[in-house]
Coordinates of C-alpha atoms in Angstrom, one line a residue:
X1 CA -61.6 20.6 55.5
X2 CA -60.2 22.2 52.5
X3 CA -56.8 21.1 51.2
X4 CA -54.3 23.6 50.0
X5 CA -53.1 22.9 46.5
X6 CA -49.3 22.6 46.2
X7 CA -47.6 25.8 45.3
X8 CA -46.8 25.9 41.6
X9 CA -43.3 26.9 40.4
X10 CA -43.1 30.0 38.4
X11 CA -43.4 29.5 34.7
X12 CA -40.2 31.4 34.0
X13 CA -38.2 29.0 36.3
X14 CA -39.4 25.9 34.6
X15 CA -38.5 27.4 31.2
X16 CA -35.1 28.4 32.4
X17 CA -34.4 24.9 33.8
X18 CA -35.6 23.2 30.6
X19 CA -33.5 25.5 28.3
X20 CA -30.4 25.1 30.4
X21 CA -30.7 21.3 30.2
X22 CA -31.2 21.5 26.5
X23 CA -28.2 23.7 26.1
X24 CA -26.1 21.3 28.2
X25 CA -27.3 18.3 26.2
X26 CA -26.6 19.9 22.9
X27 CA -23.2 21.0 24.0
X28 CA -22.4 17.5 25.3
X29 CA -23.6 15.9 22.1
X30 CA -21.5 18.2 19.9
X31 CA -18.5 17.5 22.0
X32 CA -19.1 13.7 21.7
X33 CA -19.5 14.1 17.9
X34 CA -16.2 16.0 17.7
X35 CA -14.4 13.4 19.8
X36 CA -15.9 10.6 17.6
X37 CA -14.8 12.4 14.5
X38 CA -11.3 12.7 15.8
X39 CA -11.2 9.0 16.8
X40 CA -12.6 8.0 13.4
X41 CA -10.0 10.1 11.6
X42 CA -7.2 8.7 13.8
X43 CA -8.4 5.1 13.1
X44 CA -8.7 5.8 9.4
X45 CA -5.1 7.1 9.2
X46 CA -3.8 4.1 11.1
X47 CA -5.7 1.7 8.8
X48 CA -4.3 3.6 5.7
X49 CA -0.8 3.4 7.1
X50 CA -1.1 -0.3 7.8
X51 CA -2.4 -0.9 4.3
X52 CA 0.4 1.0 2.7
X53 CA 3.0 -0.9 4.8
X54 CA 1.4 -4.2 3.8
X55 CA 1.4 -3.3 0.1
X56 CA 5.1 -2.3 0.4
X57 CA 6.0 -5.6 2.1
X58 CA 4.1 -7.7 -0.4
X59 CA 5.5 -5.8 -3.4
X60 CA 9.0 -6.0 -2.0
X61 CA 9.0 -9.7 -1.0
X62 CA 6.7 -11.2 -3.6
X63 CA 8.4 -9.7 -6.6
X64 CA 5.7 -10.9 -9.0
X65 CA 5.5 -7.8 -11.2
X66 CA 4.2 -8.1 -14.8
X67 CA 6.6 -8.8 -17.6
X68 CA 6.5 -5.3 -18.9
X69 CA 7.2 -3.6 -15.6
X70 CA 10.0 -6.1 -14.9
X71 CA 11.7 -5.0 -18.2
X72 CA 11.2 -1.3 -17.4
X73 CA 13.0 -1.8 -14.1
X74 CA 15.3 -4.4 -15.4
X75 CA 18.5 -2.3 -15.5
X76 CA 18.3 -1.6 -11.8
X77 CA 17.4 -5.2 -10.9
X78 CA 19.9 -7.0 -13.1
X79 CA 22.8 -4.8 -12.0
X80 CA 24.4 -4.6 -15.4
X81 CA 24.4 -6.8 -18.5
X82 CA 27.5 -8.3 -20.1
X83 CA 26.9 -9.6 -23.6
X84 CA 23.2 -10.1 -22.7
X85 CA 23.9 -11.9 -19.4
X86 CA 23.8 -10.8 -15.8
X87 CA 26.8 -9.7 -13.8
X88 CA 26.6 -9.1 -10.1
X89 CA 29.2 -7.1 -8.2
X90 CA 32.7 -8.5 -8.5
X91 CA 31.5 -12.0 -9.2
X92 CA 31.0 -12.3 -12.9
X93 CA 28.5 -14.9 -14.0
X94 CA 30.2 -15.5 -17.3
X95 CA 33.6 -16.5 -18.5
X96 CA 34.3 -15.9 -22.2
X97 CA 37.0 -18.0 -23.9
X98 CA 37.6 -17.4 -27.7
X99 CA 34.1 -15.9 -28.0
X100 CA 32.3 -18.7 -26.1
X101 CA 30.4 -18.0 -22.9
X102 CA 30.3 -20.5 -20.1
X103 CA 27.9 -20.2 -17.2
X104 CA 29.6 -20.3 -13.8
X105 CA 26.8 -18.9 -11.7
X106 CA 25.9 -20.3 -8.3
X107 CA 22.4 -18.9 -9.0
X108 CA 21.8 -21.1 -12.0
X109 CA 19.5 -24.0 -11.0
X110 CA 20.7 -26.0 -14.0
X111 CA 24.3 -25.8 -12.7
X112 CA 23.5 -26.3 -9.0
X113 CA 23.0 -29.8 -7.7
X114 CA 19.8 -30.2 -5.7
X115 CA 20.5 -31.3 -2.1
X116 CA 19.3 -31.1 1.4
X117 CA 20.0 -27.4 1.6
X118 CA 17.8 -26.7 -1.4
X119 CA 15.0 -28.9 0.1
X120 CA 15.1 -26.9 3.3
X121 CA 15.0 -23.6 1.5
X122 CA 12.1 -24.7 -0.6
X123 CA 10.1 -25.8 2.5
X124 CA 10.8 -22.5 4.3
X125 CA 9.8 -20.5 1.3
X126 CA 6.5 -22.5 1.0
X127 CA 5.8 -21.8 4.7
X128 CA 6.4 -18.1 4.1
X129 CA 4.0 -18.1 1.3
X130 CA 1.3 -20.0 3.3
X131 CA 1.6 -17.6 6.2
X132 CA 1.3 -14.6 3.9
X133 CA -1.5 -16.0 1.7
X134 CA -3.1 -19.4 2.3
X135 CA -2.5 -23.2 2.4
X136 CA -5.6 -23.7 0.3
X137 CA -4.8 -25.6 -2.9
X138 CA -1.2 -26.3 -1.8
X139 CA -1.6 -30.1 -1.4
X140 CA 0.5 -31.1 -4.4
X141 CA 3.1 -28.3 -3.9
X142 CA 3.5 -29.3 -0.2
X143 CA 3.9 -32.9 -1.2
X144 CA 6.4 -32.1 -3.8
X145 CA 8.5 -29.9 -1.5
X146 CA 8.3 -32.5 1.3
X147 CA 9.4 -35.4 -0.9
X148 CA 11.9 -33.7 -3.3
X149 CA 14.8 -35.8 -2.0
X150 CA 13.0 -39.0 -3.0
X151 CA 11.9 -37.7 -6.4
X152 CA 15.2 -36.2 -7.4
X153 CA 17.6 -38.8 -5.9
X154 CA 15.8 -41.8 -7.4
X155 CA 17.5 -44.1 -9.9
X156 CA 17.8 -42.8 -13.4
X157 CA 14.5 -42.9 -15.2
X158 CA 13.1 -41.6 -18.4
X159 CA 11.7 -38.5 -16.5
X160 CA 13.7 -37.0 -13.7
X161 CA 13.6 -33.1 -13.3
X162 CA 16.8 -31.8 -11.8
X163 CA 15.3 -29.1 -9.4
X164 CA 11.6 -29.5 -8.6
X165 CA 9.0 -32.3 -9.3
X166 CA 5.3 -31.6 -8.9
X167 CA 3.6 -35.0 -8.1
X168 CA 0.3 -36.2 -9.6
X169 CA 0.8 -34.2 -12.8
X170 CA 0.0 -35.6 -16.2
X171 CA 3.2 -36.7 -17.9
X172 CA 4.0 -37.3 -21.5
X173 CA 7.0 -36.5 -23.7
X174 CA 5.0 -34.5 -26.2
X175 CA 1.7 -32.6 -25.9
X176 CA -0.9 -31.6 -28.4
X177 CA -1.0 -28.0 -29.5
X178 CA -4.6 -27.8 -28.2
X179 CA -3.5 -27.8 -24.5
X180 CA -2.1 -24.2 -25.0
X181 CA -4.0 -23.3 -28.1
X182 CA -4.1 -19.5 -27.6
X183 CA -0.4 -19.1 -27.2
X184 CA 0.5 -21.6 -29.9
X185 CA -1.7 -19.8 -32.4
X186 CA -0.3 -16.4 -31.4
X187 CA 3.3 -17.6 -31.8
X188 CA 2.5 -19.2 -35.2
X189 CA 0.9 -16.0 -36.4
X190 CA 4.0 -14.1 -35.3
X191 CA 6.3 -16.4 -37.4
X192 CA 7.3 -13.7 -40.0
X193 CA 7.9 -11.1 -37.3
X194 CA 10.1 -13.4 -35.2
X195 CA 12.0 -14.7 -38.2
X196 CA 12.8 -11.1 -39.3
X197 CA 14.1 -10.2 -35.9
X198 CA 16.2 -13.3 -35.7
X199 CA 17.8 -12.3 -39.0
X200 CA 18.5 -8.8 -37.7
X201 CA 20.4 -10.1 -34.6
X202 CA 22.1 -13.1 -36.2
X203 CA 23.9 -11.3 -39.0
X204 CA 25.4 -8.6 -36.8
X205 CA 29.2 -8.4 -36.7
X206 CA 31.0 -10.1 -33.8
X207 CA 30.7 -8.4 -30.4
X208 CA 34.5 -7.9 -30.1
X209 CA 37.6 -8.8 -31.8
X210 CA 38.5 -12.5 -31.5
X211 CA 34.9 -13.4 -30.9
X212 CA 32.8 -15.4 -33.3
X213 CA 29.5 -14.4 -31.7
X214 CA 27.3 -11.4 -32.5
X215 CA 26.3 -9.2 -29.5
X216 CA 24.0 -11.0 -27.0
X217 CA 24.6 -14.5 -28.2
X218 CA 25.7 -17.3 -25.9
X219 CA 27.6 -20.5 -27.0
X220 CA 26.6 -23.7 -25.1
X221 CA 28.7 -26.7 -24.5
X222 CA 28.0 -29.5 -27.0
X223 CA 29.8 -32.8 -27.9
X224 CA 30.1 -31.6 -31.5
X225 CA 29.0 -28.6 -33.6
X226 CA 27.7 -25.3 -32.4
X227 CA 24.6 -24.5 -30.3
X228 CA 24.0 -20.8 -29.8
X229 CA 21.2 -19.1 -27.8
X230 CA 20.0 -15.5 -27.7
X231 CA 18.0 -15.0 -24.5
X232 CA 15.3 -12.4 -24.0
X233 CA 14.4 -13.9 -20.6
X234 CA 16.9 -16.1 -18.8
X235 CA 15.7 -18.0 -15.7
X236 CA 12.9 -15.5 -15.1
X237 CA 15.1 -12.4 -15.6
X238 CA 14.7 -10.1 -18.7
X239 CA 18.0 -9.4 -20.4
X240 CA 17.6 -5.7 -21.1
X241 CA 20.1 -5.2 -23.9
X242 CA 18.8 -8.2 -25.8
X243 CA 15.2 -7.1 -25.3
X244 CA 16.0 -3.7 -26.8
X245 CA 17.3 -5.3 -29.9
X246 CA 14.1 -7.4 -30.3
X247 CA 11.1 -5.2 -29.4
X248 CA 8.6 -7.1 -31.5
X249 CA 9.5 -10.4 -30.0
X250 CA 9.2 -8.9 -26.6
X251 CA 5.7 -7.7 -27.4
X252 CA 4.8 -11.2 -28.5
X253 CA 5.9 -12.5 -25.2
X254 CA 3.8 -10.0 -23.4
X255 CA 0.7 -11.2 -25.2
X256 CA 1.2 -14.9 -24.2
X257 CA -1.2 -16.0 -21.5
X258 CA 0.8 -18.9 -20.1
X259 CA 4.4 -17.7 -20.5
X260 CA 6.3 -18.3 -17.2
X261 CA 7.5 -14.8 -16.6
X262 CA 8.0 -14.6 -12.9
X263 CA 10.1 -17.5 -11.8
X264 CA 13.4 -19.2 -12.5
X265 CA 11.8 -21.9 -14.7
X266 CA 10.8 -19.3 -17.4
X267 CA 13.0 -18.7 -20.4
X268 CA 12.6 -17.3 -23.9
X269 CA 15.3 -17.3 -26.6
X270 CA 16.3 -17.9 -30.2
X271 CA 18.1 -21.2 -30.4
X272 CA 20.5 -22.1 -33.3
X273 CA 22.0 -25.5 -34.1
X274 CA 24.7 -25.5 -36.8
X275 CA 25.0 -28.5 -39.2
X276 CA 26.6 -31.5 -37.5
X277 CA 25.7 -30.2 -34.0
X278 CA 24.4 -32.5 -31.2
X279 CA 22.8 -31.5 -27.9
X280 CA 23.6 -34.4 -25.6
X281 CA 20.9 -36.2 -23.6
X282 CA 19.8 -34.2 -20.5
X283 CA 16.9 -33.5 -18.2
X284 CA 15.2 -30.1 -17.6
X285 CA 14.8 -28.6 -14.2
X286 CA 11.0 -29.2 -13.6
X287 CA 7.8 -30.8 -14.9
X288 CA 5.6 -27.8 -14.2
X289 CA 6.4 -26.3 -17.6
X290 CA 6.0 -27.2 -21.3
X291 CA 8.8 -26.1 -23.6
X292 CA 7.5 -24.7 -26.9
X293 CA 9.6 -24.6 -30.0
X294 CA 8.4 -22.5 -32.9
X295 CA 10.3 -23.6 -36.0
X296 CA 11.9 -20.6 -37.9
X297 CA 14.4 -22.4 -40.1
X298 CA 14.3 -26.2 -40.3
X299 CA 16.7 -27.9 -42.8
X300 CA 16.5 -31.7 -43.5
X301 CA 17.8 -34.2 -41.0
X302 CA 17.0 -32.2 -37.9
X303 CA 15.3 -34.1 -35.0
X304 CA 14.3 -33.7 -31.4
X305 CA 14.0 -36.9 -29.3
X306 CA 12.1 -36.7 -26.0
X307 CA 11.6 -39.8 -23.8
X308 CA 12.7 -41.9 -26.7
X309 CA 10.1 -40.5 -29.1
X310 CA 11.5 -38.6 -32.1
X311 CA 9.8 -35.6 -33.7
X312 CA 10.8 -33.1 -36.4
X313 CA 10.3 -29.4 -36.3
X314 CA 8.4 -27.6 -39.0
X315 CA 8.8 -24.0 -40.1
X316 CA 6.0 -21.8 -38.8
X317 CA 4.6 -24.5 -36.4
X318 CA 5.0 -25.1 -32.7
X319 CA 6.2 -28.2 -31.0
X320 CA 5.2 -28.7 -27.3
X321 CA 7.2 -31.1 -25.1
X322 CA 8.0 -31.8 -21.4
X323 CA 11.7 -31.3 -21.1
X324 CA 11.9 -33.0 -17.7
X325 CA 12.0 -36.1 -19.8
X326 CA 15.4 -37.2 -21.1
X327 CA 15.8 -35.4 -24.4
X328 CA 18.4 -34.6 -27.0
X329 CA 18.5 -32.7 -30.4
X330 CA 20.7 -32.9 -33.4
X331 CA 21.3 -31.4 -36.9
X332 CA 22.8 -34.0 -39.3
X333 CA 22.4 -31.9 -42.4
X334 CA 25.0 -30.6 -44.8
X335 CA 26.8 -27.2 -44.2
X336 CA 25.0 -25.7 -47.2
X337 CA 21.7 -26.5 -45.5
X338 CA 22.3 -23.8 -43.0
X339 CA 21.4 -23.8 -39.2
X340 CA 18.3 -25.1 -37.5
X341 CA 16.6 -22.1 -35.8
X342 CA 13.7 -22.2 -33.3
X343 CA 12.1 -19.6 -31.0
X344 CA 11.8 -21.2 -27.6
X345 CA 9.5 -20.2 -24.8
X346 CA 8.5 -21.9 -21.5
X347 CA 4.8 -22.2 -20.9
X348 CA 2.9 -23.5 -17.8
X349 CA 1.9 -27.1 -17.8
X350 CA -1.9 -27.0 -18.4
X351 CA -2.7 -29.0 -15.3
X352 CA -0.9 -26.7 -12.9
X353 CA -3.7 -24.8 -11.1
X354 CA -3.7 -21.0 -10.7
X355 CA -3.1 -21.2 -7.0
X356 CA -0.1 -23.5 -7.6
X357 CA 1.3 -21.2 -10.2
X358 CA 1.1 -18.3 -7.8
X359 CA 2.9 -20.3 -5.0
X360 CA 5.6 -21.5 -7.4
X361 CA 6.1 -17.9 -8.6
X362 CA 6.7 -16.9 -5.0
X363 CA 8.9 -19.8 -4.1
X364 CA 11.1 -19.6 -7.2
X365 CA 11.2 -15.9 -7.7
X366 CA 14.7 -15.1 -9.1
X367 CA 17.1 -14.7 -6.2
X368 CA 14.7 -15.7 -3.4
X369 CA 16.3 -19.0 -2.5
X370 CA 19.8 -17.6 -2.7
X371 CA 18.7 -14.7 -0.4
X372 CA 17.3 -17.2 2.1
X373 CA 20.5 -19.3 1.9
X374 CA 22.5 -16.2 2.9
X375 CA 20.4 -15.5 6.0

């Protein structure tokens, strides 16, 4: 019995069905690609916006801009300069009496007693930093913040910083120049430049009638004699008018690798002691820095005593010391010897790690703790 072969579909029908499927598949693929492109574009825009928002928040809150950019924006940040010092709104940070300027700022860490309120603000600022960045490498900083009350309120000792103590840090009254060799050599090479700029600002006429101080100079309280300072950076804030008068000294600061430029423990100034002057014994605010004195003019009978160890300055040479130790300075020379003059800068202690420096810059950014106190 013969079987009938199945009836074959016309060739044209098979081709039409195949071409129709291909067209549908291609159209569907193109639509999917367009939808994916739109999704990818939308996601990319969202990621970009989030990144820009993050950069804005970090830049606004961290406030760790380089020294140069801080100077360029200094006039808007400082809010006006009076005689080289900050003024803020109706509350002046200075009071001048017979040409002498006395600090009355609630923002000054040297003039504000450390207490429970400060300890709490330090801890909250450290938590903010850890949430934004990391806890890695914060062991000593955390320990220091946690135990500040014990460190700062202990019985008087030879070393007792007034604001912040970083534990387990090598301590000595004086340090070898080798620990910050690059910056020490740079300062000593700049000795003629710094001396010339000192002469230019020191011999200016008084800022106003009845004042004995040239523009930008500050007179500090001393038991006897005169101690004048001319700040380029005061507690982490550049003083714009003073900087403009000393552009070469400012450039030298910008070349230093370990200058504390972004927190309240950083200062740079010309310091003058007149014959017969005495700076009474006192402690500095922290042990995370080394104070560097470059001798510009050093008459006989001038001495610095740190932790009971006396040292003499030398013209053109740097002296490194930890000012969290009890220290004093005096000039017992004759009036004809002239003043003792040093250029003073605050450098990081060599054993403070980079991660710790970044955290301390964040915690002690000028104004941060005061802003938190007002919240």
